Amino acid sequence: MKEKPSYLGLLNAIAVGEARGHALLVAWREATTDSSLADVLNVVAIREQEHAAAFTKRLCELGFAVRDKPSSQFEENLRLAASDASDVVKFQRILGYQPGDTESSGNAAKEDPLADVFA
């Protein structure tokens, strides 16, 4: 049996998180009626997919596979992303941005290109 590297769990968590991010953003992109937002969501979704593939590849190179665990929060967010809820609601609930988030308050929201769409 292969010896598990101490960082194996972290690699797995990143691979799973990035794949879930891709799925959420694709669902949201397909549900939005805002073409500018859809373009941004598409670019970010592609990046998430690339990251998931890179970490999955590394796990494979080490002789391990991605192990996904069920997540009720992910399933709830996926349903919301695919719903006809407003993009603002999705932005707040899925990504955690709230009205009044500013760079000076220490929130990273203003560093995110999606934050500018909703500013």
XYZ file of N, CA, C and O in Angstrom:
476
model
N 0.838 -1.192 0.000
C 0.000 0.000 0.000
C 0.880 1.251 0.000
O 1.869 1.323 0.719
N 0.510 2.220 -0.811
C 1.266 3.465 -0.904
C 1.169 4.241 0.408
O 0.132 4.283 1.043
N 2.259 4.891 0.748
C 2.239 5.764 1.919
C 1.554 7.075 1.512
O 1.901 7.675 0.495
N 0.594 7.486 2.306
C -0.140 8.711 1.990
C 0.665 9.935 2.412
O 1.076 10.043 3.564
N 0.878 10.857 1.485
C 1.548 12.105 1.862
C 0.683 12.873 2.858
O -0.556 12.806 2.829
N 1.318 13.618 3.721
C 0.584 14.372 4.743
C -0.363 15.410 4.136
O -1.355 15.777 4.747
N -0.076 15.853 2.936
C -0.871 16.895 2.283
C -1.946 16.330 1.343
O -2.622 17.084 0.648
N -2.116 15.016 1.341
C -3.076 14.382 0.437
C -4.497 14.929 0.641
O -5.204 15.224 -0.318
N -4.918 15.061 1.886
C -6.251 15.584 2.172
C -6.454 16.991 1.639
O -7.524 17.327 1.137
N -5.420 17.818 1.748
C -5.501 19.178 1.238
C -5.638 19.183 -0.284
O -6.480 19.898 -0.831
N -4.836 18.378 -0.969
C -4.956 18.286 -2.429
C -6.355 17.837 -2.824
O -6.946 18.376 -3.767
N -6.878 16.861 -2.115
C -8.214 16.354 -2.408
C -9.262 17.438 -2.187
O -10.157 17.628 -3.018
N -9.162 18.142 -1.066
C -10.141 19.197 -0.759
C -10.118 20.295 -1.821
O -11.169 20.804 -2.220
N -8.937 20.639 -2.289
C -8.831 21.663 -3.331
C -9.454 21.159 -4.631
O -10.216 21.883 -5.286
N -9.141 19.930 -5.014
C -9.701 19.362 -6.250
C -11.222 19.339 -6.191
O -11.903 19.735 -7.150
N -11.772 18.908 -5.064
C -13.232 18.853 -4.900
C -13.822 20.258 -4.918
O -14.817 20.517 -5.601
N -13.212 21.173 -4.189
C -13.723 22.549 -4.128
C -13.724 23.241 -5.477
O -14.678 23.935 -5.837
N -12.657 23.058 -6.222
C -12.576 23.688 -7.548
C -13.602 23.090 -8.506
O -14.233 23.810 -9.287
N -13.792 21.777 -8.443
C -14.796 21.134 -9.303
C -16.199 21.608 -8.944
O -17.034 21.853 -9.827
N -16.457 21.762 -7.656
C -17.763 22.269 -7.232
C -17.947 23.719 -7.653
O -19.033 24.118 -8.072
N -16.879 24.505 -7.552
C -16.951 25.896 -8.007
C -17.300 25.968 -9.484
O -18.129 26.779 -9.906
N -16.688 25.098 -10.272
C -16.991 25.044 -11.703
C -18.472 24.741 -11.924
O -19.154 25.418 -12.700
N -18.976 23.721 -11.239
C -20.381 23.328 -11.410
C -21.331 24.460 -11.022
O -22.319 24.729 -11.724
N -21.033 25.139 -9.922
C -21.883 26.248 -9.474
C -21.896 27.385 -10.496
O -22.957 27.926 -10.830
N -20.714 27.743 -10.967
C -20.627 28.866 -11.893
C -21.263 28.554 -13.240
O -21.884 29.431 -13.855
N -21.149 27.321 -13.706
C -21.804 26.929 -14.954
C -23.323 26.983 -14.790
O -24.038 27.499 -15.661
N -23.826 26.481 -13.681
C -25.273 26.520 -13.435
C -25.766 27.958 -13.380
O -26.814 28.291 -13.944
N -25.027 28.812 -12.710
C -25.394 30.232 -12.600
C -25.325 30.890 -13.965
O -26.226 31.626 -14.360
N -24.258 30.616 -14.712
C -24.110 31.195 -16.056
C -25.304 30.841 -16.943
O -25.818 31.675 -17.680
N -25.734 29.609 -16.850
C -26.850 29.168 -17.680
C -28.182 29.756 -17.228
O -29.122 29.822 -18.022
N -28.258 30.205 -15.984
C -29.519 30.728 -15.464
C -29.628 32.252 -15.570
O -30.727 32.787 -15.567
N -28.492 32.942 -15.675
C -28.544 34.401 -15.677
C -29.070 34.935 -17.012
O -28.875 34.321 -18.061
N -29.716 36.081 -16.939
C -30.173 36.758 -18.150
C -29.250 37.917 -18.514
O -29.458 38.576 -19.527
N -28.229 38.146 -17.695
C -27.276 39.229 -17.912
C -26.090 38.685 -18.718
O -25.282 37.916 -18.197
N -25.985 39.089 -19.968
C -24.940 38.534 -20.837
C -23.538 38.917 -20.373
O -22.602 38.116 -20.521
N -23.366 40.103 -19.812
C -22.045 40.502 -19.305
C -21.635 39.627 -18.125
O -20.482 39.196 -18.027
N -22.571 39.383 -17.230
C -22.294 38.517 -16.094
C -22.022 37.096 -16.570
O -21.102 36.435 -16.077
N -22.769 36.632 -17.547
C -22.567 35.284 -18.080
C -21.148 35.135 -18.626
O -20.508 34.089 -18.423
N -20.641 36.171 -19.289
C -19.273 36.131 -19.822
C -18.248 35.998 -18.699
O -17.305 35.207 -18.790
N -18.430 36.765 -17.628
C -17.504 36.704 -16.486
C -17.596 35.343 -15.809
O -16.576 34.720 -15.484
N -18.814 34.875 -15.583
C -19.006 33.565 -14.948
C -18.353 32.464 -15.773
O -17.767 31.526 -15.223
N -18.430 32.575 -17.079
C -17.837 31.579 -17.962
C -16.316 31.526 -17.799
O -15.737 30.440 -17.674
N -15.682 32.683 -17.778
C -14.221 32.736 -17.622
C -13.809 32.153 -16.276
O -12.872 31.346 -16.195
N -14.497 32.534 -15.222
C -14.150 32.038 -13.890
C -14.426 30.536 -13.792
O -13.642 29.791 -13.200
N -15.505 30.083 -14.394
C -15.833 28.653 -14.380
C -14.737 27.845 -15.078
O -14.344 26.771 -14.600
N -14.244 28.354 -16.187
C -13.163 27.670 -16.908
C -11.922 27.585 -16.026
O -11.266 26.535 -15.955
N -11.613 28.650 -15.328
C -10.451 28.635 -14.424
C -10.637 27.610 -13.316
O -9.695 26.889 -12.966
N -11.833 27.551 -12.766
C -12.107 26.565 -11.719
C -11.915 25.147 -12.259
O -11.346 24.285 -11.584
N -12.389 24.923 -13.473
C -12.249 23.614 -14.097
C -10.770 23.266 -14.304
O -10.346 22.126 -14.071
N -9.983 24.234 -14.748
C -8.545 24.011 -14.930
C -7.871 23.646 -13.609
O -7.039 22.737 -13.557
N -8.243 24.354 -12.555
C -7.649 24.079 -11.245
C -8.033 22.687 -10.758
O -7.181 21.951 -10.231
N -9.297 22.329 -10.921
C -9.754 20.994 -10.509
C -8.969 19.919 -11.259
O -8.533 18.925 -10.662
N -8.766 20.124 -12.547
C -8.030 19.147 -13.351
C -6.578 19.048 -12.894
O -6.021 17.938 -12.809
N -5.957 20.165 -12.585
C -4.551 20.156 -12.157
C -4.381 19.393 -10.844
O -3.446 18.593 -10.701
N -5.263 19.630 -9.894
C -5.150 18.944 -8.607
C -5.543 17.477 -8.723
O -4.947 16.615 -8.061
N -6.507 17.177 -9.575
C -6.877 15.784 -9.817
C -5.700 15.041 -10.452
O -5.387 13.909 -10.083
N -5.046 15.690 -11.392
C -3.877 15.098 -12.050
C -2.780 14.810 -11.035
O -2.159 13.741 -11.053
N -2.524 15.753 -10.143
C -1.471 15.553 -9.148
C -1.799 14.381 -8.232
O -0.922 13.573 -7.913
N -3.056 14.284 -7.815
C -3.468 13.138 -6.995
C -3.222 11.831 -7.743
O -2.720 10.858 -7.170
N -3.560 11.818 -9.010
C -3.358 10.634 -9.849
C -1.874 10.296 -9.953
O -1.483 9.128 -9.853
N -1.042 11.301 -10.145
C 0.405 11.080 -10.225
C 0.950 10.467 -8.936
O 1.918 9.707 -8.962
N 0.328 10.807 -7.825
C 0.737 10.254 -6.528
C 0.153 8.862 -6.286
O 0.468 8.223 -5.291
N -0.744 8.444 -7.197
C -1.344 7.124 -7.079
C -2.666 7.091 -6.334
O -3.105 6.040 -5.879
N -3.323 8.235 -6.238
C -4.592 8.331 -5.516
C -5.656 8.956 -6.417
O -5.344 9.581 -7.416
N -6.889 8.779 -6.026
C -8.021 9.360 -6.763
C -8.719 10.387 -5.889
O -8.608 10.358 -4.655
N -9.440 11.278 -6.524
C -10.238 12.263 -5.787
C -11.348 11.522 -5.060
O -12.016 10.652 -5.627
N -11.540 11.887 -3.817
C -12.612 11.302 -3.012
C -13.574 12.422 -2.650
O -13.250 13.288 -1.843
N -14.723 12.391 -3.282
C -15.747 13.406 -3.038
C -16.624 12.959 -1.875
O -16.894 11.779 -1.703
N -17.028 13.928 -1.077
C -17.940 13.648 0.031
C -19.203 14.469 -0.200
O -19.129 15.614 -0.635
N -20.355 13.894 0.097
C -21.602 14.650 -0.069
C -21.574 15.943 0.753
O -20.997 15.989 1.837
N -22.184 16.969 0.207
C -22.258 18.258 0.899
C -23.640 18.858 0.681
O -23.986 19.237 -0.440
N -24.402 18.954 1.748
C -25.735 19.551 1.627
C -25.628 21.025 1.254
O -26.469 21.551 0.522
N -24.589 21.719 1.723
C -24.402 23.131 1.381
C -24.140 23.294 -0.110
O -24.690 24.179 -0.757
N -23.317 22.414 -0.673
C -23.048 22.473 -2.110
C -24.324 22.220 -2.901
O -24.627 22.946 -3.851
N -25.079 21.206 -2.515
C -26.321 20.881 -3.226
C -27.305 22.053 -3.146
O -27.955 22.383 -4.139
N -27.379 22.679 -1.989
C -28.269 23.840 -1.824
C -27.803 24.997 -2.709
O -28.609 25.639 -3.392
N -26.505 25.252 -2.711
C -25.963 26.328 -3.549
C -26.136 26.030 -5.038
O -26.408 26.940 -5.821
N -26.003 24.773 -5.419
C -26.194 24.400 -6.824
C -27.640 24.639 -7.256
O -27.889 25.163 -8.350
N -28.578 24.278 -6.392
C -30.001 24.544 -6.712
C -30.241 26.049 -6.841
O -30.943 26.497 -7.751
N -29.657 26.830 -5.935
C -29.818 28.280 -5.998
C -29.196 28.833 -7.277
O -29.802 29.659 -7.959
N -27.997 28.369 -7.621
C -27.317 28.864 -8.818
C -28.138 28.617 -10.077
O -28.180 29.454 -10.975
N -28.819 27.497 -10.139
C -29.612 27.138 -11.315
C -31.011 27.744 -11.296
O -31.732 27.650 -12.284
N -31.369 28.371 -10.197
C -32.731 28.887 -10.038
C -32.915 30.225 -10.750
O -31.971 30.807 -11.282
N -34.142 30.738 -10.680
C -34.420 32.048 -11.261
C -34.303 33.158 -10.211
O -34.754 34.278 -10.445
N -33.661 32.863 -9.080
C -33.390 33.910 -8.084
C -32.524 34.980 -8.743
O -31.811 34.713 -9.720
N -32.560 36.181 -8.202
C -31.783 37.267 -8.802
C -30.284 36.990 -8.669
O -29.832 36.282 -7.769
N -29.523 37.583 -9.571
C -28.077 37.436 -9.521
C -27.515 38.031 -8.238
O -26.536 37.511 -7.687
N -28.114 39.090 -7.743
C -27.662 39.705 -6.494
C -27.823 38.727 -5.334
O -26.912 38.564 -4.520
N -28.953 38.048 -5.261
C -29.177 37.053 -4.208
C -28.146 35.933 -4.323
O -27.567 35.496 -3.321
N -27.884 35.478 -5.518
C -26.891 34.425 -5.720
C -25.507 34.911 -5.294
O -24.751 34.187 -4.641
N -25.186 36.123 -5.665
C -23.895 36.715 -5.313
C -23.734 36.757 -3.797
O -22.671 36.427 -3.273
N -24.790 37.140 -3.107
C -24.733 37.234 -1.645
C -24.692 35.865 -0.981
O -23.865 35.616 -0.106
N -25.556 34.966 -1.394
C -25.655 33.675 -0.705
C -24.569 32.704 -1.098
O -24.035 31.993 -0.249
N -24.237 32.630 -2.363
C -23.254 31.650 -2.816
C -21.829 32.135 -2.548
O -20.992 31.377 -2.072
N -21.564 33.400 -2.846
C -20.204 33.924 -2.703
C -19.977 34.668 -1.396
O -18.833 34.988 -1.066
N -21.051 34.980 -0.679
C -20.911 35.602 0.633
C -20.677 37.100 0.645
O -20.283 37.656 1.663
N -20.905 37.757 -0.469
C -20.755 39.216 -0.503
C -22.027 39.871 -0.014
O -23.120 39.437 -0.349
N -21.870 40.922 0.760
C -23.015 41.624 1.320
C -22.954 43.100 0.946
O -21.871 43.641 0.719
N -24.122 43.757 0.902
C -24.117 45.197 0.632
C -23.225 45.900 1.653
O -23.209 45.539 2.830
N -22.447 46.851 1.177
C -21.581 47.612 2.062
C -20.187 47.027 2.205
O -19.344 47.609 2.866
N -19.925 45.867 1.605
C -18.579 45.311 1.646
C -17.660 46.262 0.889
O -17.936 46.640 -0.240
N -16.583 46.657 1.519
C -15.636 47.567 0.873
C -14.222 47.093 1.114
O -13.944 46.343 2.042
N -13.335 47.598 0.312
C -11.920 47.266 0.460
C -11.406 47.759 1.806
O -10.629 47.086 2.471
N -11.869 48.931 2.246
C -11.378 49.494 3.490
C -11.861 48.721 4.718
O -11.258 48.797 5.771
N -12.949 47.954 4.584
C -13.432 47.170 5.719
C -12.673 45.861 5.853
O -12.951 45.058 6.726
N -11.699 45.646 4.971
C -10.906 44.439 5.045
C -11.513 43.279 4.286
O -10.959 42.199 4.262
N -12.650 43.489 3.654
C -13.283 42.414 2.896
C -12.614 42.310 1.535
O -12.364 43.311 0.872
N -12.355 41.097 1.106
C -11.674 40.870 -0.167
C -12.601 41.031 -1.366
O -12.168 40.872 -2.493
N -13.865 41.358 -1.124
C -14.836 41.413 -2.212
C -14.401 42.346 -3.326
O -14.607 42.049 -4.493
N -13.807 43.459 -3.014
C -13.442 44.433 -4.039
C -12.273 43.964 -4.892
O -12.025 44.509 -5.944
N -11.553 42.936 -4.454
C -10.469 42.390 -5.245
C -10.979 41.374 -6.250
O -10.252 40.919 -7.104
N -12.221 40.998 -6.140
C -12.823 39.975 -6.995
C -13.492 40.657 -8.186
O -14.284 41.578 -7.998
N -13.208 40.202 -9.425
C -13.828 40.854 -10.577
C -15.346 40.770 -10.571
O -16.006 41.653 -11.102
N -15.903 39.757 -9.946
C -17.358 39.677 -9.873
C -17.929 40.775 -8.980
O -19.047 41.221 -9.186
N -17.151 41.218 -7.992
C -17.635 42.259 -7.078
C -17.951 43.538 -7.857
O -18.938 44.222 -7.561
N -17.152 43.856 -8.863
C -17.378 45.066 -9.658
C -18.699 44.994 -10.435
O -19.336 46.015 -10.657
N -19.099 43.801 -10.828
C -20.351 43.646 -11.565
C -21.529 44.080 -10.715
O -22.493 44.654 -11.204
N -21.445 43.811 -9.415
C -22.567 44.100 -8.515
C -22.402 45.394 -7.737
O -23.281 45.758 -6.971
N -21.263 46.080 -7.890
C -21.027 47.312 -7.144
C -22.003 48.402 -7.568
O -22.409 48.492 -8.688
